[in-house]
């Protein structure tokens, strides 16, 4: 099976490309390297191009002839989306539209989409099922929700088109085998910031808001290891091969940790009592996002292996050390 992977040089995409390679798939990565890295593509070739480049995209689809497209290329930072919504509607909504048009033109009808728990926003109940009301409170979540609407309409209009939309909760950690991980230098996500602070890259970790309606006042998230997430993509591909159906799946472990709990776990794992500073709320943060992933377990046969916050942080911590030594050569 030939798979085109957009964003395959990025954090999550690179873990999936590696896994696809291990499963014997023929993979081509399409990435503009705006946040990804050439060295992260451990399997197959890399085409450096933008999804806004209709000619380049058409050429790749025509020559590579993928059986399916996995679409990771996107902007993913919630506060940035609040400041710069057009970047998010452009990168996430318009570029996905460009991709879908090109796929249609070249007869590619299988699609795996990276969606997000941010589509739920202010969720009415926890844990959140796929049937929960969509109520995004930031442009990032809205940009992904809009794409999901396009996918739904397209699959209704064209019976050949089938997709799986995977709503990721908070992805973290790194491949325990050690060759890839989160390498975006301006990474803003909590676990990455915590281990970078422990390493001394930042003087302190800021805690964005302690007055949320949660037990300790800080936001609660469901942190999922990147390899468990990657595995679900392989299963999603198989699902598209076997079923004549489109479907949406939540991917999380079903329990959440507060920001303060993550800080405590990161201090324990790293052995470093790094300083924190409580500051005001960050724009666009919902108080609590915890997945009900029953459907992914039932329909995809998803069996997560790394449901352990300390293990997730440990892999992120080990990766940070390796990133500094081997990739940047700074220590
Ligand atoms: N957070 C924090 N300090 C940081 C980074 C994140 O307090 O340096 C909080 C953030 O406000 C949110 C939670 O950690 O409540 C998870 O944020 P992250 O950016 O990791 O993921 P998101 O849920 O926004 O996709």
mmCIF file of C-alpha atoms and ligand atoms in Angstrom:
data_model
loop_
_atom_site.group_PDB
_atom_site.id
_atom_site.type_symbol
_atom_site.label_atom_id
_atom_site.label_comp_id
_atom_site.label_asym_id
_atom_site.label_seq_id
_atom_site.Cartn_x
_atom_site.Cartn_y
_atom_site.Cartn_z
ATOM 1 C CA UNK A 1 0.000 0.000 0.000
ATOM 2 C CA UNK A 2 1.358 3.449 -0.959
ATOM 3 C CA UNK A 3 0.631 6.239 1.528
ATOM 4 C CA UNK A 4 1.158 9.956 1.077
ATOM 5 C CA UNK A 5 1.832 11.611 4.439
ATOM 6 C CA UNK A 6 1.524 15.381 4.647
ATOM 7 C CA UNK A 7 3.440 16.782 7.604
ATOM 8 C CA UNK A 8 5.458 13.567 7.848
ATOM 9 C CA UNK A 9 8.556 15.510 8.949
ATOM 10 C CA UNK A 10 6.725 16.884 12.000
ATOM 11 C CA UNK A 11 6.305 15.505 15.488
ATOM 12 C CA UNK A 12 3.344 13.150 15.119
ATOM 13 C CA UNK A 13 3.727 12.588 11.379
ATOM 14 C CA UNK A 14 7.306 11.363 11.776
ATOM 15 C CA UNK A 15 6.251 8.751 14.340
ATOM 16 C CA UNK A 16 3.557 7.496 11.960
ATOM 17 C CA UNK A 17 5.954 7.458 8.974
ATOM 18 C CA UNK A 18 8.361 5.329 11.002
ATOM 19 C CA UNK A 19 5.585 2.909 11.986
ATOM 20 C CA UNK A 20 4.281 2.696 8.403
ATOM 21 C CA UNK A 21 7.812 1.839 7.293
ATOM 22 C CA UNK A 22 8.040 -0.907 9.916
ATOM 23 C CA UNK A 23 4.741 -2.326 8.618
ATOM 24 C CA UNK A 24 6.138 -2.476 5.076
ATOM 25 C CA UNK A 25 4.155 0.388 3.530
ATOM 26 C CA UNK A 26 5.591 2.532 0.770
ATOM 27 C CA UNK A 27 5.560 6.085 2.118
ATOM 28 C CA UNK A 28 6.087 9.524 0.635
ATOM 29 C CA UNK A 29 6.259 12.536 2.939
ATOM 30 C CA UNK A 30 5.003 15.904 1.706
ATOM 31 C CA UNK A 31 6.143 18.677 4.053
ATOM 32 C CA UNK A 32 7.119 22.340 3.706
ATOM 33 C CA UNK A 33 9.545 21.976 6.678
ATOM 34 C CA UNK A 34 8.049 25.049 8.360
ATOM 35 C CA UNK A 35 8.138 23.165 11.663
ATOM 36 C CA UNK A 36 9.295 19.707 10.566
ATOM 37 C CA UNK A 37 12.815 18.376 10.049
ATOM 38 C CA UNK A 38 14.370 16.431 7.220
ATOM 39 C CA UNK A 39 16.164 14.092 9.663
ATOM 40 C CA UNK A 40 12.830 13.093 11.223
ATOM 41 C CA UNK A 41 11.687 11.277 8.065
ATOM 42 C CA UNK A 42 13.040 7.809 8.792
ATOM 43 C CA UNK A 43 11.286 6.023 5.966
ATOM 44 C CA UNK A 44 10.603 6.797 2.292
ATOM 45 C CA UNK A 45 11.279 9.994 0.388
ATOM 46 C CA UNK A 46 10.518 13.575 1.300
ATOM 47 C CA UNK A 47 9.042 16.139 -1.068
ATOM 48 C CA UNK A 48 9.587 19.653 0.288
ATOM 49 C CA UNK A 49 6.540 21.579 -0.874
ATOM 50 C CA UNK A 50 3.523 23.449 0.392
ATOM 51 C CA UNK A 51 -0.099 22.370 0.253
ATOM 52 C CA UNK A 52 -0.849 25.747 -1.290
ATOM 53 C CA UNK A 53 1.189 24.645 -4.330
ATOM 54 C CA UNK A 54 -1.546 23.013 -6.426
ATOM 55 C CA UNK A 55 0.822 22.062 -9.272
ATOM 56 C CA UNK A 56 3.348 20.418 -6.964
ATOM 57 C CA UNK A 57 0.636 18.547 -5.124
ATOM 58 C CA UNK A 58 -0.987 17.379 -8.354
ATOM 59 C CA UNK A 59 2.361 16.143 -9.653
ATOM 60 C CA UNK A 60 2.992 14.128 -6.499
ATOM 61 C CA UNK A 61 -0.460 12.533 -6.563
ATOM 62 C CA UNK A 62 -0.141 11.737 -10.262
ATOM 63 C CA UNK A 63 3.275 10.129 -10.020
ATOM 64 C CA UNK A 64 3.156 8.470 -6.582
ATOM 65 C CA UNK A 65 -0.469 7.267 -6.947
ATOM 66 C CA UNK A 66 -1.163 6.768 -3.231
ATOM 67 C CA UNK A 67 -3.930 4.460 -2.065
ATOM 68 C CA UNK A 68 -4.542 6.801 0.874
ATOM 69 C CA UNK A 69 -3.474 10.165 2.234
ATOM 70 C CA UNK A 70 -2.691 10.808 5.902
ATOM 71 C CA UNK A 71 -2.912 14.489 6.628
ATOM 72 C CA UNK A 72 -0.846 15.832 9.547
ATOM 73 C CA UNK A 73 0.376 19.140 8.118
ATOM 74 C CA UNK A 74 -1.248 21.829 10.260
ATOM 75 C CA UNK A 75 -0.672 24.611 12.744
ATOM 76 C CA UNK A 76 -1.464 23.408 16.273
ATOM 77 C CA UNK A 77 -0.814 26.065 18.924
ATOM 78 C CA UNK A 78 -3.973 27.238 20.673
ATOM 79 C CA UNK A 79 -2.835 30.695 21.886
ATOM 80 C CA UNK A 80 -1.228 31.442 18.524
ATOM 81 C CA UNK A 81 -4.534 30.615 16.836
ATOM 82 C CA UNK A 82 -6.242 33.226 19.006
ATOM 83 C CA UNK A 83 -3.671 35.842 17.960
ATOM 84 C CA UNK A 84 -3.447 34.835 14.301
ATOM 85 C CA UNK A 85 -6.682 33.117 13.219
ATOM 86 C CA UNK A 86 -6.045 33.543 9.493
ATOM 87 C CA UNK A 87 -2.923 31.404 9.784
ATOM 88 C CA UNK A 88 -5.104 28.635 11.217
ATOM 89 C CA UNK A 89 -7.963 28.924 8.741
ATOM 90 C CA UNK A 90 -5.379 29.062 5.942
ATOM 91 C CA UNK A 91 -3.121 26.217 7.068
ATOM 92 C CA UNK A 92 -5.744 23.958 8.538
ATOM 93 C CA UNK A 93 -8.986 24.580 6.679
ATOM 94 C CA UNK A 94 -8.047 26.031 3.267
ATOM 95 C CA UNK A 95 -5.026 23.773 2.766
ATOM 96 C CA UNK A 96 -7.052 20.685 3.627
ATOM 97 C CA UNK A 97 -9.599 21.822 1.070
ATOM 98 C CA UNK A 98 -6.754 22.158 -1.491
ATOM 99 C CA UNK A 99 -5.604 18.665 -0.650
ATOM 100 C CA UNK A 100 -9.092 17.161 -0.922
ATOM 101 C CA UNK A 101 -9.655 18.823 -4.283
ATOM 102 C CA UNK A 102 -6.366 17.492 -5.612
ATOM 103 C CA UNK A 103 -7.149 14.016 -4.281
ATOM 104 C CA UNK A 104 -10.519 14.070 -5.990
ATOM 105 C CA UNK A 105 -8.943 15.177 -9.240
ATOM 106 C CA UNK A 106 -6.443 12.318 -9.097
ATOM 107 C CA UNK A 107 -8.832 9.626 -7.934
ATOM 108 C CA UNK A 108 -7.510 9.175 -4.370
ATOM 109 C CA UNK A 109 -10.415 8.361 -2.086
ATOM 110 C CA UNK A 110 -9.024 7.317 1.302
ATOM 111 C CA UNK A 111 -8.170 9.946 3.899
ATOM 112 C CA UNK A 112 -6.957 9.887 7.523
ATOM 113 C CA UNK A 113 -7.352 13.260 9.171
ATOM 114 C CA UNK A 114 -5.588 14.665 12.259
ATOM 115 C CA UNK A 115 -8.363 16.291 14.220
ATOM 116 C CA UNK A 116 -8.316 17.417 17.814
ATOM 117 C CA UNK A 117 -10.128 17.432 21.141
ATOM 118 C CA UNK A 118 -10.166 21.227 20.734
ATOM 119 C CA UNK A 119 -13.285 20.742 18.558
ATOM 120 C CA UNK A 120 -15.169 20.015 21.810
ATOM 121 C CA UNK A 121 -14.086 23.207 23.578
ATOM 122 C CA UNK A 122 -16.401 23.750 26.505
ATOM 123 C CA UNK A 123 -17.503 20.140 26.777
ATOM 124 C CA UNK A 124 -20.785 19.486 28.535
ATOM 125 C CA UNK A 125 -19.713 16.207 30.114
ATOM 126 C CA UNK A 126 -16.448 14.454 30.955
ATOM 127 C CA UNK A 127 -15.267 12.050 29.593
ATOM 128 C CA UNK A 128 -16.137 13.235 26.109
ATOM 129 C CA UNK A 129 -17.623 10.872 23.519
ATOM 130 C CA UNK A 130 -17.602 11.472 19.758
ATOM 131 C CA UNK A 131 -21.289 12.334 19.987
ATOM 132 C CA UNK A 132 -20.608 15.243 22.339
ATOM 133 C CA UNK A 133 -21.589 18.696 21.222
ATOM 134 C CA UNK A 134 -18.869 20.535 19.283
ATOM 135 C CA UNK A 135 -18.208 23.859 20.896
ATOM 136 C CA UNK A 136 -14.660 25.023 20.091
ATOM 137 C CA UNK A 137 -13.454 28.125 21.935
ATOM 138 C CA UNK A 138 -10.381 28.907 19.854
ATOM 139 C CA UNK A 139 -9.658 29.257 16.110
ATOM 140 C CA UNK A 140 -7.495 26.122 16.186
ATOM 141 C CA UNK A 141 -10.473 24.000 17.228
ATOM 142 C CA UNK A 142 -12.815 25.797 14.836
ATOM 143 C CA UNK A 143 -10.413 25.364 11.901
ATOM 144 C CA UNK A 144 -10.369 21.590 12.480
ATOM 145 C CA UNK A 145 -14.114 21.386 13.079
ATOM 146 C CA UNK A 146 -14.751 23.148 9.764
ATOM 147 C CA UNK A 147 -12.595 20.572 8.001
ATOM 148 C CA UNK A 148 -14.529 17.766 9.658
ATOM 149 C CA UNK A 149 -17.727 19.300 8.260
ATOM 150 C CA UNK A 150 -16.226 19.341 4.768
ATOM 151 C CA UNK A 151 -15.215 15.688 5.153
ATOM 152 C CA UNK A 152 -18.693 14.682 6.261
ATOM 153 C CA UNK A 153 -20.355 16.428 3.322
ATOM 154 C CA UNK A 154 -17.829 15.062 0.860
ATOM 155 C CA UNK A 155 -18.307 11.464 2.011
ATOM 156 C CA UNK A 156 -22.066 11.954 1.697
ATOM 157 C CA UNK A 157 -21.787 13.393 -1.817
ATOM 158 C CA UNK A 158 -19.212 10.921 -3.145
ATOM 159 C CA UNK A 159 -19.643 7.297 -2.128
ATOM 160 C CA UNK A 160 -16.063 6.497 -3.175
ATOM 161 C CA UNK A 161 -14.617 8.935 -0.630
ATOM 162 C CA UNK A 162 -13.984 7.482 2.831
ATOM 163 C CA UNK A 163 -12.236 9.071 5.775
ATOM 164 C CA UNK A 164 -11.299 8.519 9.376
ATOM 165 C CA UNK A 165 -11.006 11.586 11.546
ATOM 166 C CA UNK A 166 -8.903 11.077 14.671
ATOM 167 C CA UNK A 167 -9.551 13.536 17.459
ATOM 168 C CA UNK A 168 -6.306 13.658 19.382
ATOM 169 C CA UNK A 169 -6.283 14.622 23.026
ATOM 170 C CA UNK A 170 -2.909 15.870 24.404
ATOM 171 C CA UNK A 171 -0.132 14.098 22.555
ATOM 172 C CA UNK A 172 3.231 13.942 24.326
ATOM 173 C CA UNK A 173 6.388 11.889 24.785
ATOM 174 C CA UNK A 174 8.742 10.475 22.191
ATOM 175 C CA UNK A 175 9.521 7.185 20.500
ATOM 176 C CA UNK A 176 11.250 5.082 23.178
ATOM 177 C CA UNK A 177 13.646 3.852 20.457
ATOM 178 C CA UNK A 178 14.963 7.380 20.536
ATOM 179 C CA UNK A 179 15.410 8.649 16.998
ATOM 180 C CA UNK A 180 12.497 11.072 16.841
ATOM 181 C CA UNK A 181 10.472 13.327 19.145
ATOM 182 C CA UNK A 182 9.068 16.813 19.494
ATOM 183 C CA UNK A 183 11.737 19.053 17.955
ATOM 184 C CA UNK A 184 9.964 22.298 17.219
ATOM 185 C CA UNK A 185 12.200 24.889 18.833
ATOM 186 C CA UNK A 186 9.348 27.134 19.958
ATOM 187 C CA UNK A 187 7.242 24.276 21.317
ATOM 188 C CA UNK A 188 4.614 25.530 23.746
ATOM 189 C CA UNK A 189 3.051 22.303 25.001
ATOM 190 C CA UNK A 190 3.092 21.619 28.697
ATOM 191 C CA UNK A 191 5.166 18.437 28.937
ATOM 192 C CA UNK A 192 7.754 19.731 26.456
ATOM 193 C CA UNK A 193 8.003 23.041 28.338
ATOM 194 C CA UNK A 194 8.288 21.208 31.659
ATOM 195 C CA UNK A 195 11.208 19.012 30.563
ATOM 196 C CA UNK A 196 12.912 21.948 28.833
ATOM 197 C CA UNK A 197 12.564 23.958 32.053
ATOM 198 C CA UNK A 198 14.023 21.045 34.031
ATOM 199 C CA UNK A 199 16.912 21.068 31.577
ATOM 200 C CA UNK A 200 17.483 24.771 32.184
ATOM 201 C CA UNK A 201 16.275 26.120 28.832
ATOM 202 C CA UNK A 202 13.739 28.312 30.649
ATOM 203 C CA UNK A 203 14.143 29.876 34.103
ATOM 204 C CA UNK A 204 10.670 28.761 35.213
ATOM 205 C CA UNK A 205 7.520 27.078 33.982
ATOM 206 C CA UNK A 206 4.497 29.300 33.830
ATOM 207 C CA UNK A 207 1.193 27.894 35.026
ATOM 208 C CA UNK A 208 -1.559 29.493 33.038
ATOM 209 C CA UNK A 209 -4.425 29.981 35.440
ATOM 210 C CA UNK A 210 -5.259 28.557 38.853
ATOM 211 C CA UNK A 211 -8.897 29.629 39.012
ATOM 212 C CA UNK A 212 -10.510 27.046 36.716
ATOM 213 C CA UNK A 213 -13.475 25.006 37.954
ATOM 214 C CA UNK A 214 -11.278 21.938 38.588
ATOM 215 C CA UNK A 215 -10.144 20.374 41.902
ATOM 216 C CA UNK A 216 -6.828 22.283 42.065
ATOM 217 C CA UNK A 217 -7.855 25.196 39.838
ATOM 218 C CA UNK A 218 -5.575 24.276 36.896
ATOM 219 C CA UNK A 219 -6.681 22.830 33.554
ATOM 220 C CA UNK A 220 -7.091 19.101 33.108
ATOM 221 C CA UNK A 221 -5.919 17.257 29.999
ATOM 222 C CA UNK A 222 -5.740 13.643 28.860
ATOM 223 C CA UNK A 223 -2.076 13.049 27.889
ATOM 224 C CA UNK A 224 -1.485 10.299 25.349
ATOM 225 C CA UNK A 225 1.857 8.858 24.250
ATOM 226 C CA UNK A 226 2.731 9.612 20.630
ATOM 227 C CA UNK A 227 3.362 5.940 19.770
ATOM 228 C CA UNK A 228 -0.098 4.888 20.968
ATOM 229 C CA UNK A 229 -1.478 7.661 18.791
ATOM 230 C CA UNK A 230 0.635 6.524 15.840
ATOM 231 C CA UNK A 231 -0.606 2.959 16.239
ATOM 232 C CA UNK A 232 -4.203 4.185 15.971
ATOM 233 C CA UNK A 233 -3.334 5.649 12.549
ATOM 234 C CA UNK A 234 -2.213 2.261 11.292
ATOM 235 C CA UNK A 235 -5.486 0.793 12.538
ATOM 236 C CA UNK A 236 -7.414 3.632 10.887
ATOM 237 C CA UNK A 237 -5.801 2.758 7.554
ATOM 238 C CA UNK A 238 -6.767 -0.873 7.997
ATOM 239 C CA UNK A 239 -10.296 0.220 8.879
ATOM 240 C CA UNK A 240 -10.537 2.198 5.642
ATOM 241 C CA UNK A 241 -9.293 -0.827 3.741
ATOM 242 C CA UNK A 242 -11.804 -3.189 5.304
ATOM 243 C CA UNK A 243 -14.910 -1.097 5.945
ATOM 244 C CA UNK A 244 -16.969 0.851 3.485
ATOM 245 C CA UNK A 245 -17.467 3.469 6.168
ATOM 246 C CA UNK A 246 -16.209 6.823 7.398
ATOM 247 C CA UNK A 247 -15.819 7.359 11.121
ATOM 248 C CA UNK A 248 -14.604 9.702 13.846
ATOM 249 C CA UNK A 249 -12.573 8.425 16.810
ATOM 250 C CA UNK A 250 -11.380 10.035 20.037
ATOM 251 C CA UNK A 251 -7.843 9.127 21.056
ATOM 252 C CA UNK A 252 -6.989 9.529 24.717
ATOM 253 C CA UNK A 253 -6.642 7.311 27.768
ATOM 254 C CA UNK A 254 -9.805 8.395 29.555
ATOM 255 C CA UNK A 255 -8.210 10.055 32.559
ATOM 256 C CA UNK A 256 -6.945 13.545 32.976
ATOM 257 C CA UNK A 257 -4.170 15.264 34.886
ATOM 258 C CA UNK A 258 -4.102 18.852 36.037
ATOM 259 C CA UNK A 259 -1.228 21.176 35.141
ATOM 260 C CA UNK A 260 -0.012 20.939 38.756
ATOM 261 C CA UNK A 261 -0.093 17.141 38.627
ATOM 262 C CA UNK A 262 1.977 17.188 35.436
ATOM 263 C CA UNK A 263 4.486 19.525 37.110
ATOM 264 C CA UNK A 264 4.818 17.164 40.090
ATOM 265 C CA UNK A 265 5.272 14.158 37.805
ATOM 266 C CA UNK A 266 7.873 16.030 35.718
ATOM 267 C CA UNK A 267 9.823 17.000 38.858
ATOM 268 C CA UNK A 268 9.778 13.386 40.006
ATOM 269 C CA UNK A 269 10.843 11.915 36.649
ATOM 270 C CA UNK A 270 13.614 14.444 36.028
ATOM 271 C CA UNK A 271 14.722 14.635 39.675
ATOM 272 C CA UNK A 272 14.842 18.421 39.274
ATOM 273 C CA UNK A 273 12.721 20.699 41.408
ATOM 274 C CA UNK A 274 12.366 23.317 38.663
ATOM 275 C CA UNK A 275 10.652 26.602 39.549
ATOM 276 C CA UNK A 276 7.113 27.461 38.481
ATOM 277 C CA UNK A 277 5.242 30.726 38.361
ATOM 278 C CA UNK A 278 1.487 31.007 38.555
ATOM 279 C CA UNK A 279 0.222 33.490 35.990
ATOM 280 C CA UNK A 280 -3.137 34.398 34.511
ATOM 281 C CA UNK A 281 -5.195 32.248 32.188
ATOM 282 C CA UNK A 282 -4.044 31.727 28.619
ATOM 283 C CA UNK A 283 -6.512 32.646 25.881
ATOM 284 C CA UNK A 284 -8.566 29.822 24.452
ATOM 285 C CA UNK A 285 -7.988 27.109 27.099
ATOM 286 C CA UNK A 286 -10.986 24.920 27.978
ATOM 287 C CA UNK A 287 -10.908 23.814 31.654
ATOM 288 C CA UNK A 288 -11.060 20.081 31.034
ATOM 289 C CA UNK A 289 -10.629 17.688 28.080
ATOM 290 C CA UNK A 290 -10.731 13.961 28.800
ATOM 291 C CA UNK A 291 -11.509 11.343 26.168
ATOM 292 C CA UNK A 292 -13.937 8.509 26.078
ATOM 293 C CA UNK A 293 -12.119 6.300 23.550
ATOM 294 C CA UNK A 294 -14.459 3.319 23.788
ATOM 295 C CA UNK A 295 -15.244 3.550 20.094
ATOM 296 C CA UNK A 296 -11.576 3.393 19.001
ATOM 297 C CA UNK A 297 -11.037 0.342 21.209
ATOM 298 C CA UNK A 298 -14.166 -1.369 19.941
ATOM 299 C CA UNK A 299 -14.103 -0.478 16.228
ATOM 300 C CA UNK A 300 -10.385 -0.180 15.554
ATOM 301 C CA UNK A 301 -9.187 -2.700 18.127
ATOM 302 C CA UNK A 302 -6.929 0.024 19.556
ATOM 303 C CA UNK A 303 -4.946 -1.235 22.578
ATOM 304 C CA UNK A 304 -2.828 1.565 24.036
ATOM 305 C CA UNK A 305 0.460 0.427 25.599
ATOM 306 C CA UNK A 306 1.890 3.523 27.249
ATOM 307 C CA UNK A 307 -0.908 4.739 29.521
ATOM 308 C CA UNK A 308 1.414 6.070 32.200
ATOM 309 C CA UNK A 309 2.090 9.785 32.707
ATOM 310 C CA UNK A 310 5.529 9.255 34.210
ATOM 311 C CA UNK A 311 6.578 7.035 31.318
ATOM 312 C CA UNK A 312 5.359 9.624 28.819
ATOM 313 C CA UNK A 313 7.361 12.342 30.581
ATOM 314 C CA UNK A 314 10.401 10.048 30.828
ATOM 315 C CA UNK A 315 10.444 9.529 27.049
ATOM 316 C CA UNK A 316 10.098 13.300 26.504
ATOM 317 C CA UNK A 317 12.935 13.936 29.002
ATOM 318 C CA UNK A 318 15.253 11.390 27.402
ATOM 319 C CA UNK A 319 14.462 12.800 23.981
ATOM 320 C CA UNK A 320 15.332 16.342 25.111
ATOM 321 C CA UNK A 321 18.762 15.117 26.176
ATOM 322 C CA UNK A 322 19.319 13.369 22.861
ATOM 323 C CA UNK A 323 17.984 16.301 20.883
ATOM 324 C CA UNK A 324 20.566 18.566 22.461
ATOM 325 C CA UNK A 325 23.486 16.173 22.036
ATOM 326 C CA UNK A 326 22.904 14.640 18.648
ATOM 327 C CA UNK A 327 20.750 17.019 16.676
ATOM 328 C CA UNK A 328 21.818 20.433 17.846
ATOM 329 C CA UNK A 329 25.203 19.380 19.151
ATOM 330 C CA UNK A 330 24.845 21.765 22.091
ATOM 331 C CA UNK A 331 25.908 19.552 24.961
HETATM 332 N N1 LIG B 1 0.151 25.068 30.135
HETATM 333 C C1 LIG B 1 0.784 25.751 31.174
HETATM 334 N N2 LIG B 1 2.078 26.163 30.979
HETATM 335 C C2 LIG B 1 2.765 25.943 29.832
HETATM 336 C C3 LIG B 1 2.108 25.249 28.787
HETATM 337 C C4 LIG B 1 0.813 24.827 28.964
HETATM 338 O O1 LIG B 1 0.194 25.975 32.230
HETATM 339 O O2 LIG B 1 3.924 26.364 29.711
HETATM 340 C C5 LIG B 1 -1.235 24.602 30.319
HETATM 341 C C6 LIG B 1 -2.210 25.167 29.297
HETATM 342 O O3 LIG B 1 -2.698 26.420 29.708
HETATM 343 C C7 LIG B 1 -3.281 24.075 29.261
HETATM 344 C C8 LIG B 1 -2.489 22.793 29.509
HETATM 345 O O4 LIG B 1 -1.246 23.204 30.098
HETATM 346 O O5 LIG B 1 -4.170 24.262 30.328
HETATM 347 C C9 LIG B 1 -2.188 22.018 28.237
HETATM 348 O O6 LIG B 1 -1.669 22.938 27.278
HETATM 349 P P1 LIG B 1 -0.867 22.486 26.005
HETATM 350 O O7 LIG B 1 -0.368 23.734 25.335
HETATM 351 O O8 LIG B 1 0.127 21.449 26.394
HETATM 352 O O9 LIG B 1 -1.939 21.743 25.102
HETATM 353 P P2 LIG B 1 -3.388 22.211 24.543
HETATM 354 O O10 LIG B 1 -4.377 21.543 25.470
HETATM 355 O O11 LIG B 1 -3.446 23.696 24.562
HETATM 356 O O12 LIG B 1 -3.426 21.654 23.163
#
